[in-house]
Coordinates of C-alpha atoms in Angstrom, one line a residue:
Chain V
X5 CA -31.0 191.2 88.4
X6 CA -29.9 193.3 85.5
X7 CA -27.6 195.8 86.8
X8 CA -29.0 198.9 85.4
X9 CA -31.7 197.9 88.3
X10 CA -28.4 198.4 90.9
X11 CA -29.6 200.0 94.4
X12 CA -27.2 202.8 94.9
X13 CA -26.1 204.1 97.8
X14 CA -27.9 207.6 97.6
X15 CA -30.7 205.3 97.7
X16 CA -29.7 203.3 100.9
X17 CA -29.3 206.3 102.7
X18 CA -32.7 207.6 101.6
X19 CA -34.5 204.7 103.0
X20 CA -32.3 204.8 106.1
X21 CA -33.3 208.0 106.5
X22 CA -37.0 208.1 106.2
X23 CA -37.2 205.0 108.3
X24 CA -34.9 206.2 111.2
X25 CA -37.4 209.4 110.5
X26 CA -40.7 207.3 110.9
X27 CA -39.4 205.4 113.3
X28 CA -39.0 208.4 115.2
X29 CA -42.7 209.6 115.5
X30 CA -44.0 206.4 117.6
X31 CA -46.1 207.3 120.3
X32 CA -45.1 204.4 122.3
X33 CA -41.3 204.4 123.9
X34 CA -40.9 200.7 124.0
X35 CA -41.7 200.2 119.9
X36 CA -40.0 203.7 119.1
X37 CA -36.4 202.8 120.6
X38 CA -36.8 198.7 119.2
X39 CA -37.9 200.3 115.8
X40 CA -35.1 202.8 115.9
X41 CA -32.4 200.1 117.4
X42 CA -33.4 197.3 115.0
X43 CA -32.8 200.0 111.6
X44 CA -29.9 200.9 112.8
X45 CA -28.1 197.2 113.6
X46 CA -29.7 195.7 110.3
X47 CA -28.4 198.5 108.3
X48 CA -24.9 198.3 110.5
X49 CA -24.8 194.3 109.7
X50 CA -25.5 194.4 106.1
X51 CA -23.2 197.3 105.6
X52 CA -20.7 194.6 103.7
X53 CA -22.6 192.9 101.1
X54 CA -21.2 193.4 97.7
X55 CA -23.4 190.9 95.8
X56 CA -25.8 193.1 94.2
X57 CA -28.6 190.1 94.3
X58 CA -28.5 190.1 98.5
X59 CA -28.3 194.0 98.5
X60 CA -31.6 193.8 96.2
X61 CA -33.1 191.0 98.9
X62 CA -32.1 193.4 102.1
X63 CA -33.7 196.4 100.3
X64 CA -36.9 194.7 99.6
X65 CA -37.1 193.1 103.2
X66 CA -38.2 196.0 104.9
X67 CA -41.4 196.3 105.6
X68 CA -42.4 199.8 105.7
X69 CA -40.9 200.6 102.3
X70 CA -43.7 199.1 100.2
X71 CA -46.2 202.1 101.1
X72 CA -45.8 205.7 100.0
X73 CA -44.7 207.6 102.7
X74 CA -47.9 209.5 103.2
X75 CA -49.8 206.6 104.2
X76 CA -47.3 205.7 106.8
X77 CA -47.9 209.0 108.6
X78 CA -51.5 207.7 108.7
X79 CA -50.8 204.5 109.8
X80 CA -48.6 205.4 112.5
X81 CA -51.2 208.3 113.5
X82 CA -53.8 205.3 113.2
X83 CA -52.3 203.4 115.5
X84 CA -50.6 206.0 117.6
X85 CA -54.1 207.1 118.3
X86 CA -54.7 204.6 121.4
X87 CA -54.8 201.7 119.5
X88 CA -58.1 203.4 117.0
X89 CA -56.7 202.0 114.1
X90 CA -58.7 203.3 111.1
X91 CA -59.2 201.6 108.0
X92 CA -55.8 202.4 105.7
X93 CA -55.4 199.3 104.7
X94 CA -58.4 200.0 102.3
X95 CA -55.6 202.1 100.3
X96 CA -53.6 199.0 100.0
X97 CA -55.8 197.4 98.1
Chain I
X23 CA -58.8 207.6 95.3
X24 CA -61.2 208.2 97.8
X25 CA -60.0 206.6 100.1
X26 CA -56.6 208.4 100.0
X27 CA -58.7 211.8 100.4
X28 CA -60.1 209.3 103.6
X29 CA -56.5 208.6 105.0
X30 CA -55.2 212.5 104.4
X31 CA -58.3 213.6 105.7
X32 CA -58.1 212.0 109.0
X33 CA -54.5 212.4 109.1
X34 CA -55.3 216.4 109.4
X35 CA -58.0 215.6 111.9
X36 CA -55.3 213.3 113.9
X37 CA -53.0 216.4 113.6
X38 CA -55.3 218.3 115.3
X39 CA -55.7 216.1 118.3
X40 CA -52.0 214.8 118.1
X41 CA -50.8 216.9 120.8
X42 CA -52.8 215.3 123.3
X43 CA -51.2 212.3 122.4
X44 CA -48.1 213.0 124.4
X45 CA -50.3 213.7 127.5
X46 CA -53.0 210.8 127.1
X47 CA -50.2 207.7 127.2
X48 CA -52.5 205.0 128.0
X49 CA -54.8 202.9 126.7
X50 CA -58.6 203.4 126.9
X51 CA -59.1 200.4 128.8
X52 CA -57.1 202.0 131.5
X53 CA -58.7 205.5 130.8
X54 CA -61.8 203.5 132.1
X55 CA -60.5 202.9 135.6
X56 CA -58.7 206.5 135.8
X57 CA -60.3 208.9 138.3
X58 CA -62.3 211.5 136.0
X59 CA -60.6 214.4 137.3
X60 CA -57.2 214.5 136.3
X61 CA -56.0 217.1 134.7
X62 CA -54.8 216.9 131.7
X63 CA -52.3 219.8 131.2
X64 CA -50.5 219.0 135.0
X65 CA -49.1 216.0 136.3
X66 CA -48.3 214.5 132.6
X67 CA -49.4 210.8 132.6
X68 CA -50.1 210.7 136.7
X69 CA -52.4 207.7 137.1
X70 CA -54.2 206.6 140.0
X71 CA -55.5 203.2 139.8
X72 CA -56.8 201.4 143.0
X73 CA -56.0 204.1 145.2
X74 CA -52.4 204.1 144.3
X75 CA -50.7 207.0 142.4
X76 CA -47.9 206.2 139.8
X77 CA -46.0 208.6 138.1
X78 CA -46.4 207.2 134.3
X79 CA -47.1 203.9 133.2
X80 CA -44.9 201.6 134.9
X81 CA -41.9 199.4 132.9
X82 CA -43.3 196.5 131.4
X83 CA -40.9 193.7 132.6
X84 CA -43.5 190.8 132.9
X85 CA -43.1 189.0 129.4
X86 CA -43.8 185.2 130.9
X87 CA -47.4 186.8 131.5
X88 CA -47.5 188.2 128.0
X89 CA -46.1 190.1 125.5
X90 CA -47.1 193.1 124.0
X91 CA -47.8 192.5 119.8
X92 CA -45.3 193.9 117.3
X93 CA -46.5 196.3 115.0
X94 CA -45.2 193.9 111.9
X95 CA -47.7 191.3 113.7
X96 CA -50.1 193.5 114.0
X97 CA -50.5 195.4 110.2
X98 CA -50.4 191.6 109.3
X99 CA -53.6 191.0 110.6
X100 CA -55.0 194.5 110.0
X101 CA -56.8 193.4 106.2
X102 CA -58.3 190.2 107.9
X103 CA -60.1 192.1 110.1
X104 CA -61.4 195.3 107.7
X105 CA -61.1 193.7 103.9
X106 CA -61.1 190.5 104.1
X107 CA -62.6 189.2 106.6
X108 CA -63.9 186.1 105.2
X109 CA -65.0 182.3 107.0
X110 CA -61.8 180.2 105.5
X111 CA -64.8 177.5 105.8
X112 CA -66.8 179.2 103.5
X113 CA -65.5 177.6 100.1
X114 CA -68.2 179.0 97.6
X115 CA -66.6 182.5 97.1
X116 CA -63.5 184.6 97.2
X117 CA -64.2 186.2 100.8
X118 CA -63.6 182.3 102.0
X119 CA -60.9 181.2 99.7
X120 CA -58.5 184.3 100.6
X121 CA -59.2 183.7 104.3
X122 CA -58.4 180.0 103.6
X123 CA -54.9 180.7 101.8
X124 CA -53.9 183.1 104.8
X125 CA -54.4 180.0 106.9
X126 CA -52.6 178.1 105.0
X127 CA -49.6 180.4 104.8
X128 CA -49.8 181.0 108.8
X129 CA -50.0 177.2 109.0
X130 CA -46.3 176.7 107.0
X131 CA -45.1 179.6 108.8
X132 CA -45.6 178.5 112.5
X133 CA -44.4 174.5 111.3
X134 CA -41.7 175.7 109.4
X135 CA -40.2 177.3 113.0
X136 CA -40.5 174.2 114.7
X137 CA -39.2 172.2 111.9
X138 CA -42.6 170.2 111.1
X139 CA -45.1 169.7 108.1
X140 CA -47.9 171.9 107.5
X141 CA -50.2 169.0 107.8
X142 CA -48.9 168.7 111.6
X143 CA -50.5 172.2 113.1
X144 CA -53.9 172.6 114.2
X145 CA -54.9 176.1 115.4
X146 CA -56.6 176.6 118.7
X147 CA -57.7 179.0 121.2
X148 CA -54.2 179.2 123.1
X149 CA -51.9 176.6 125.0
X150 CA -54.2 175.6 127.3
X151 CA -56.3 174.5 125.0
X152 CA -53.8 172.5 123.5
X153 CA -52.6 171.0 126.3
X154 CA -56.1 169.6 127.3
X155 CA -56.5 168.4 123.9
X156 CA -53.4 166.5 124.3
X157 CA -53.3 165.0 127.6
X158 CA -57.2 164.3 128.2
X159 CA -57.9 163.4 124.4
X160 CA -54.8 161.1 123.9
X161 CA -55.4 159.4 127.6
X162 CA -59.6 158.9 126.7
X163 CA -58.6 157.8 122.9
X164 CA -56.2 154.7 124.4
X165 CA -58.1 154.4 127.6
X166 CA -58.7 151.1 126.8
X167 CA -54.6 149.6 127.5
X168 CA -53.1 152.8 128.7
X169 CA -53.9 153.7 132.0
X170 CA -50.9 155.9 133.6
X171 CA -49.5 159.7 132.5
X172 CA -46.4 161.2 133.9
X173 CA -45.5 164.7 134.3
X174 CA -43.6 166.7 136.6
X175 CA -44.5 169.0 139.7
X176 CA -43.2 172.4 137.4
X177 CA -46.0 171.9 134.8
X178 CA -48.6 174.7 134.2
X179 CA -51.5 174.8 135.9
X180 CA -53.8 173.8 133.2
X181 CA -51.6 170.7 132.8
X182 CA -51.5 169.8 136.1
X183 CA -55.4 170.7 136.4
X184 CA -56.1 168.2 133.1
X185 CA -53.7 165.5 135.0
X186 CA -55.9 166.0 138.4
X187 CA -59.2 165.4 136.2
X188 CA -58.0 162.4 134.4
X189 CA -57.5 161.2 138.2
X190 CA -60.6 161.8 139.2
X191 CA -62.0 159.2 136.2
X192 CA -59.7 156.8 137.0
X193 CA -56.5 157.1 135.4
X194 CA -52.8 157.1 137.0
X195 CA -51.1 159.8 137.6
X196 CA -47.2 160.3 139.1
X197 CA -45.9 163.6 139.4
X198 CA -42.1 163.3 139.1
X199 CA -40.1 165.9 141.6
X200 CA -37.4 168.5 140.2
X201 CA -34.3 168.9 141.3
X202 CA -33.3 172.4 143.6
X203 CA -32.1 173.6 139.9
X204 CA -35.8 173.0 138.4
X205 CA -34.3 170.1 136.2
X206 CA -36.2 167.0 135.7
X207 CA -33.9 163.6 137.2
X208 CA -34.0 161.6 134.5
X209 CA -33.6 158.3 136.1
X210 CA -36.7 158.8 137.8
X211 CA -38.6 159.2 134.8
X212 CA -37.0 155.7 133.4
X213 CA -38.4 154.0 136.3
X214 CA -41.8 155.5 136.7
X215 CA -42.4 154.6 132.9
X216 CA -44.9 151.4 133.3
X217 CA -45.9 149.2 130.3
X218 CA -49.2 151.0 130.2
X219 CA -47.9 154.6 130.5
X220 CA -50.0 156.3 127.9
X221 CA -48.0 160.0 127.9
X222 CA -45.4 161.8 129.3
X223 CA -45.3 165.3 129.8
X224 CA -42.9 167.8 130.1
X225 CA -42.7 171.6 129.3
X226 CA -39.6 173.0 127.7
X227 CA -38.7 176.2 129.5
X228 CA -40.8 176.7 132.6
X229 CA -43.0 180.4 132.9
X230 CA -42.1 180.8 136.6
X231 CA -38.4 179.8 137.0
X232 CA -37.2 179.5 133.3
X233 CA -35.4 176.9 133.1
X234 CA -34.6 174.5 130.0
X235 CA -35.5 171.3 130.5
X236 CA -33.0 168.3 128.7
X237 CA -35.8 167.6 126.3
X238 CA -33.7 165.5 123.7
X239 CA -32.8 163.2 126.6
X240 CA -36.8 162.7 127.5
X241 CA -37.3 162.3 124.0
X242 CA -34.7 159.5 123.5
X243 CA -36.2 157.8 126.3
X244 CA -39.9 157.9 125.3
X245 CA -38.6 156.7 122.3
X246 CA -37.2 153.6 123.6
X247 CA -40.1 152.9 125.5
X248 CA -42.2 153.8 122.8
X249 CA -44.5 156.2 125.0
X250 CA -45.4 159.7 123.0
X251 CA -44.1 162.6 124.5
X252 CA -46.1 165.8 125.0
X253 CA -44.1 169.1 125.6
X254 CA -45.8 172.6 126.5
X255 CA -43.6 175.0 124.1
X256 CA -45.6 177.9 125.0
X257 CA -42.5 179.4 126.8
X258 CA -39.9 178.1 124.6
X259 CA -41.6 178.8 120.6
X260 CA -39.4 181.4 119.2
X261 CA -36.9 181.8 122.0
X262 CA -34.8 178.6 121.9
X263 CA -34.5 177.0 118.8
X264 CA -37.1 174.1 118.5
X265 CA -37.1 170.6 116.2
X266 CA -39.6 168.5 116.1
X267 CA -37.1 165.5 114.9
X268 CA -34.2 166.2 117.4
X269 CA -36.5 166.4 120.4
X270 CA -39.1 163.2 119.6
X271 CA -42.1 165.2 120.9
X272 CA -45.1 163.4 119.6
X273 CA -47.5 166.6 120.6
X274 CA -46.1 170.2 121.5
X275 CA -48.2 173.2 122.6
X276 CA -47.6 176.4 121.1
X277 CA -49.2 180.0 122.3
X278 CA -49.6 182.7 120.8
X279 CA -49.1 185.9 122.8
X280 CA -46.1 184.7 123.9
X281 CA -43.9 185.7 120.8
X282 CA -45.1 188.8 120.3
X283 CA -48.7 187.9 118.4
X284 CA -52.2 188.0 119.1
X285 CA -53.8 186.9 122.4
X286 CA -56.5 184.2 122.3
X287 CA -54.7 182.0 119.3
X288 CA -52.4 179.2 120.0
X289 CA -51.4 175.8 118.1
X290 CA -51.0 172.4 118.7
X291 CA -48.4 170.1 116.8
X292 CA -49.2 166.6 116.6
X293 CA -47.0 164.1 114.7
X294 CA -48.3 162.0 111.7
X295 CA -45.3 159.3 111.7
X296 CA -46.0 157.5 114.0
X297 CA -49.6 159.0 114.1
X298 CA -50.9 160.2 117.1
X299 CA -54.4 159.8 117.9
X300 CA -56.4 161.9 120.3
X301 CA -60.5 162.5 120.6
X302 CA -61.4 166.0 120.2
X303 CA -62.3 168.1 123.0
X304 CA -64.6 170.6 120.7
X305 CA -67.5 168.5 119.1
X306 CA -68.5 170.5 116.2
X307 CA -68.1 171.0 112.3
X308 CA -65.2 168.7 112.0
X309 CA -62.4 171.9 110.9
X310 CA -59.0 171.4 111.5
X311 CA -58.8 167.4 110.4
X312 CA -62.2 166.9 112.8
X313 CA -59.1 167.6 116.3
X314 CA -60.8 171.2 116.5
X315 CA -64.1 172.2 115.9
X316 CA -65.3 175.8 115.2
X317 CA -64.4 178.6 112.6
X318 CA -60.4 179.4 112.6
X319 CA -60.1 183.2 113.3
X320 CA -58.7 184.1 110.6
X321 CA -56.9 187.4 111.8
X322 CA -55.5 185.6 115.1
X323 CA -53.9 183.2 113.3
X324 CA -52.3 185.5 110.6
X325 CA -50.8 187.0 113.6
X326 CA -49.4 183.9 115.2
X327 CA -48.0 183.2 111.5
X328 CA -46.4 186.9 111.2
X329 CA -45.1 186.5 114.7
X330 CA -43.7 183.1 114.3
X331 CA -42.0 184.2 111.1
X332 CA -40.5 186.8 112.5
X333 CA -39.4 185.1 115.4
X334 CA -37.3 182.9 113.1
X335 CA -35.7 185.6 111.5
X336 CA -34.6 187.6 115.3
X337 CA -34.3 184.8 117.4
X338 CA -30.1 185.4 117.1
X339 CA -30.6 188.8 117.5
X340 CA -33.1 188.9 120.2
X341 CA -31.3 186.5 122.0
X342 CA -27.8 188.2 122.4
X343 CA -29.6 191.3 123.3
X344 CA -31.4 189.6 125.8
X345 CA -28.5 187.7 127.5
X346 CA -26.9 191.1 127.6
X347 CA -30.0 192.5 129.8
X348 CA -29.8 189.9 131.7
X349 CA -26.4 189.9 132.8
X350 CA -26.6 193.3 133.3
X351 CA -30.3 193.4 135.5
X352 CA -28.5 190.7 137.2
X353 CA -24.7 192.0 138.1
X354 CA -26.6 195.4 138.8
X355 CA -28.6 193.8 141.8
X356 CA -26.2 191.6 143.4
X357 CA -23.3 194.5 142.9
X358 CA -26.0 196.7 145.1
X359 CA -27.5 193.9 147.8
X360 CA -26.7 190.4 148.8
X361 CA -29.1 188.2 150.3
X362 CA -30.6 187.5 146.3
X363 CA -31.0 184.2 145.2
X364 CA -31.5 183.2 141.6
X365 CA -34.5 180.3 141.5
X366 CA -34.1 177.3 139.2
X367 CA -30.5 176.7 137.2
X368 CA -28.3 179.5 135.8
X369 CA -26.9 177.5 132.9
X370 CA -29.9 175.8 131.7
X371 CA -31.9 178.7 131.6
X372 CA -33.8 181.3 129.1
X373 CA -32.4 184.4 129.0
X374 CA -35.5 186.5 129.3
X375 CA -37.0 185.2 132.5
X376 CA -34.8 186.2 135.8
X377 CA -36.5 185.1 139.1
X378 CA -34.5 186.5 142.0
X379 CA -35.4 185.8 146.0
X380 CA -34.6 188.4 148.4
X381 CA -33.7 187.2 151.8
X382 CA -35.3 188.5 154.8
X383 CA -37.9 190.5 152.9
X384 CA -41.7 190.3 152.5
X385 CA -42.7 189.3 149.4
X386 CA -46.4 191.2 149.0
X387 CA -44.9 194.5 150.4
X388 CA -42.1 194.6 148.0
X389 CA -44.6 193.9 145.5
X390 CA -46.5 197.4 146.3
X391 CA -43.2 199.0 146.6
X392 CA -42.5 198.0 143.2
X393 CA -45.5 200.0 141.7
X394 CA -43.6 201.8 138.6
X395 CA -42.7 198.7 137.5
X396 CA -45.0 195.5 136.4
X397 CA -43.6 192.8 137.3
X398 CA -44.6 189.3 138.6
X399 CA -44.3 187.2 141.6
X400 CA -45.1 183.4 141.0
X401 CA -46.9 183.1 137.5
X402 CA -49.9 185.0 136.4
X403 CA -52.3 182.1 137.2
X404 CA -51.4 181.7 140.8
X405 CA -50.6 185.3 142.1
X406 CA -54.2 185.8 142.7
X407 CA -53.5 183.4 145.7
X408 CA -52.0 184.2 148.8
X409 CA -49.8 180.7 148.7
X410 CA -46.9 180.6 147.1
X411 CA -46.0 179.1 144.1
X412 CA -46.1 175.4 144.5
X413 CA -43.1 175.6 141.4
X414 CA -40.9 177.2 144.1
X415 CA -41.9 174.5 146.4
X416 CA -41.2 171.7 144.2
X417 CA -37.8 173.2 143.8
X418 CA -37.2 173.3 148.0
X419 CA -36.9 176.9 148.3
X420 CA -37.8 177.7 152.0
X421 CA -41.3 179.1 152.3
X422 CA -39.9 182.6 153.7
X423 CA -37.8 182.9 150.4
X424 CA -40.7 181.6 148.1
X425 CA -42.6 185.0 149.6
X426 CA -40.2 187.1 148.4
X427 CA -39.4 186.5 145.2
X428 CA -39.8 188.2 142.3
X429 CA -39.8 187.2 138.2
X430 CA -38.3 190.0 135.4
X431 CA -39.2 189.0 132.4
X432 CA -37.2 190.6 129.6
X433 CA -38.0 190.5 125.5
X434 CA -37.3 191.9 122.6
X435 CA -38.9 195.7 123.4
X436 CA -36.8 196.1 127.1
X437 CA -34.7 199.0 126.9
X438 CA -31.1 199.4 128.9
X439 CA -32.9 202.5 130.2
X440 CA -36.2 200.1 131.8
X441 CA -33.4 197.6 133.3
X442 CA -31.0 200.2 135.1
X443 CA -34.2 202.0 136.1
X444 CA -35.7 198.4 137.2
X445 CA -32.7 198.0 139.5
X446 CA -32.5 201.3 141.0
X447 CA -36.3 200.5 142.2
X448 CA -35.8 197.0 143.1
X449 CA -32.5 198.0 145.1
X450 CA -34.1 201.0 146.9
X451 CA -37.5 199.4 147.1
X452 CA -35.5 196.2 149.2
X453 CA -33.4 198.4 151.3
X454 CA -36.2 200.2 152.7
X455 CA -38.3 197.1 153.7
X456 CA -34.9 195.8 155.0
X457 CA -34.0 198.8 157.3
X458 CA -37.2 198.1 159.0
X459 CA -36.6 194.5 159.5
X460 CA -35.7 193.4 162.8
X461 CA -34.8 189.5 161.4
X462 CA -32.0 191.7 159.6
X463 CA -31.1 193.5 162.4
X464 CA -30.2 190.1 163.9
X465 CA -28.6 188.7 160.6
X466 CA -26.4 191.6 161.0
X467 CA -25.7 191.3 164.6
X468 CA -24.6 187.7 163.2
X469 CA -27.6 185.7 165.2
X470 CA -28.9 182.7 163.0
X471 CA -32.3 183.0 162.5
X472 CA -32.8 179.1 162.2
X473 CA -31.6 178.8 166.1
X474 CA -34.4 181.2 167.4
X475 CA -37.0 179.7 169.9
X476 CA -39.6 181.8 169.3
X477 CA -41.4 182.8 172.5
X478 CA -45.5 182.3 172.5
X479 CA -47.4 184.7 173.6

């Protein structure tokens, strides 16, 4: 990994936030407090890495931070929406 | 793209209708049994089902029944259903190939959690499936020198149900009894191997009681005698660590919807060295090496692949989080009442599957009590019954405490919230039936209740 492609930690905090934030807006209680619990202790655990190759692998891991963020409003709506989920996935195509 | 203007579109739509989301929090199967007239601006999530009127959905603590799928799982399998939605049998265009890759890839992931070869999966329809296909099609494929099978009297009931067919054509069957801590004695098994004892099998953490059993030991043994070992790992994939090698298992069943994936997929691991053979129990196209007939559902299995992976990667952390609940479900009854009795050993246990006996209580009517929150008594397949379970039996619980008890299963989506509330209910639930129970007004008095003569009348 060159290091002019270093994750910073404005950019940590961004994807914590907007996760912690889409997390937030599941309809069902049970996934909304595992999503919320599981950002927060992953972020907590990894908060000591100093090798800028495994910071780039925990970064990439998550799985919500592949799609723009207006097609995870969908999604979640999609699937919020007892269980109708609509065909978004066309998008990721 | 257009179908960007789709997703924004409905997303506005959904924003309309959003709001009703908060007030319509169940499922429309269950909106199919809900009385038409409930209102739905009062009495947020009321439901009456069967008569009976619960305040919300109730707590989900039933995960040895099933489990509900996680949303990585389930936007795994999302393209296999709407894109590409191929036959992976199909090998003349791209629809087929992609479907056939995915398999692939869900075939590594699922043998690389149980520490086995690719080559060694074959997808099926769930573990019972794979546990007829192992015990009726490796007993009819050596029917000619090996005549006996031995399993235990914990099994599952399709086990036990293959076992009682293979009977009924002849073959041998010997249950071997548990111990009162649910464990297998292993010097019985040693002596009810015979020299034409074709399988043995044993299933590694048990859906009713939970407990582990010593599965290296079995395997060391089998291997001595040189007898394959079969293990139902429905219970166990993804919760204890599992290996193939370490363990000797020769065939191992593997579900699906119990780690968090798709209902109505499952696996079967069967070992190439030394090769196991067994006759199929589908007849059919010859898919999945000629074992399992019939087209591999693509999306199901993508989902048992996703789920296995992921199990790999949060067993350590699901596990902790589990003991915790446990421990806490578990101080925060007996702190409360006494009379509780754990079923099947504490240390040789899973975590997530608590099954608690309350003395001098009636098992059904705690059962209704316990309407806000799902929970089992027995195992899924026999609560239909009035008996109980023949596992509590087999471990010599006393018929009036096999009545009464009760099994919390805990996973990876149980909140502290569910547990405290789970206990609170529980507790008040059992002190209500007991106030009215004149065998505890004796027990309390300090008559034994074995000593009674009961009077005819």
């Amino acid at each position: 990994m060159a290091s002019s492609s270093a994750i910073s930690r404005a950019e940590i905090l961004s994807l914590y936030r907007s996760l912690l934030r889409t997390a937030r807006q599941f309809c069902d209680y049970n996934i909304r407090e595992y999503t919320k619990r599981r950002i927060i202790d992953a972020f907590c655990e990894n908060r000591n890495l100093s090798d800028p190759s495994t910071i780039y692998a925990a970064f990439s891991d998550v799985f919500i931070c592949e799609f723009p963020s207006g097609m995870v409003n969908s999604m979640l709506d999609s699937i919020n929406y007892e269980g109708k989920a609509v065909s978004f996935s066309y998008v990721l195509e | 793209m257009a179908s960007k203007l789709l997703a924004s579109a409905f997303r506005r739509t959904l924003a309309r209708t959003t709001n009703t989301c908060a007030y319509r929090g169940i499922s429309t199967a269950a909106a199919a049994v809900v009385a038409p007239s409930r209102e739905p601006f009062e009495d947020q999530g009321v439901v009456t089902v069967k008569g009976v009127k619960i305040s919300a959905r109730p707590l989900y603590l039933d995960m040895q029944a099933t489990s509900p799928v996680d949303p990585r799982v389930l936007d795994a399998m999302l393209p296999y259903y709407l894109a590409r939605f191929g036959n992976p049998h199909s090998r003349t265009h791209l629809y087929g190939w992609e479907s056939d890759s995915a398999v692939e890839i869900a075939r590594t992931q699922v043998a690389d959690l149980i520490g086995a070869s690719p080559k060694e999966i074959v997808f099926t329809s769930g573990a019972t499936e794979s546990n007829n296909i192992s015990i009726k099609g490796v007993m009819k494929f050596y029917k000619e020198k090996k005549r006996h099978v031995i399993t235990t009297q914990t099994e599952h009931k399709c086990v036990l149900d293959s076992c009682r067919h293979l009977q009924q054509e002849g073959f041998d069957v010997t249950y071997l009894p548990v111990g009162n801590d649910g464990i297998v004695d292993l010097e019985k098994l040693r002596s009810a191997i015979r020299p034409d004892t074709g399988l043995v099998s044993v299933m590694a953490v048990n859906n009713e009681i939970g407990v582990i059993q010593p599965l290296e030991e079995i395997g060391k043994i089998c291997k001595e005698f040189n007898v394959p070992f079969h293990t139902d790992a429905a219970q166990a994939l993804g919760k204890i660590p599992i290996d193939v090698e370490k363990w000797n298992v020769s065939l191992m069943s593997l579900s699906g919807h119990k780690i968090y994936g798709p209902k109505g997929v499952g696996a079967l691991y069967m070992r190439r060295r030394p090769r196991i053979r067994v006759e199929p129990q589908m007849n059919g196209g010859g898919q999945e090496r000629g074992i399992r007939s019939g087209t591999v559902p693509t999306p199901l299995v993508v989902g048992m692949g996703a789920a296995c992976e992921l199990a790999k990667k949060e067993m350590e952390y699901d596990d902790k989080r589990i003991t915790a609940l446990q421990e806490r479900l578990l101080n925060g009854i007996k702190a409360k009442l006494d009379g509780v009795v754990v079923n099947g050993s504490l240390e040789r246990r899973y975590a997530g599957n608590l099954n608690l006996s309350f003395a001098y209580v009636e098992g059904e009517s705690l059962l209704m009590g316990l309407k806000d929150v799902a929970v089992s008594s027995g195992s899924a397949c026999t609560s239909a019954s009035l008996e109980p379970s023949y596992v509590l039996r087999a471990l010599g619980v006393d018929e009036d405490m096999a009545h009464t008890s009760i099994r919390f299963g805990i996973g990876r989506f149980t909140t502290e919230a569910e547990i405290d509330r789970a206990i609170e209910l529980t507790v008040q639930q059992v002190e209500k039936l007991r106030e009215m129970s004149p065998l505890y007004e004796m027990v309390k008095e300090g008559i034994d209740i074995k000593q009674i003569q009961w009077a005819q009348h």
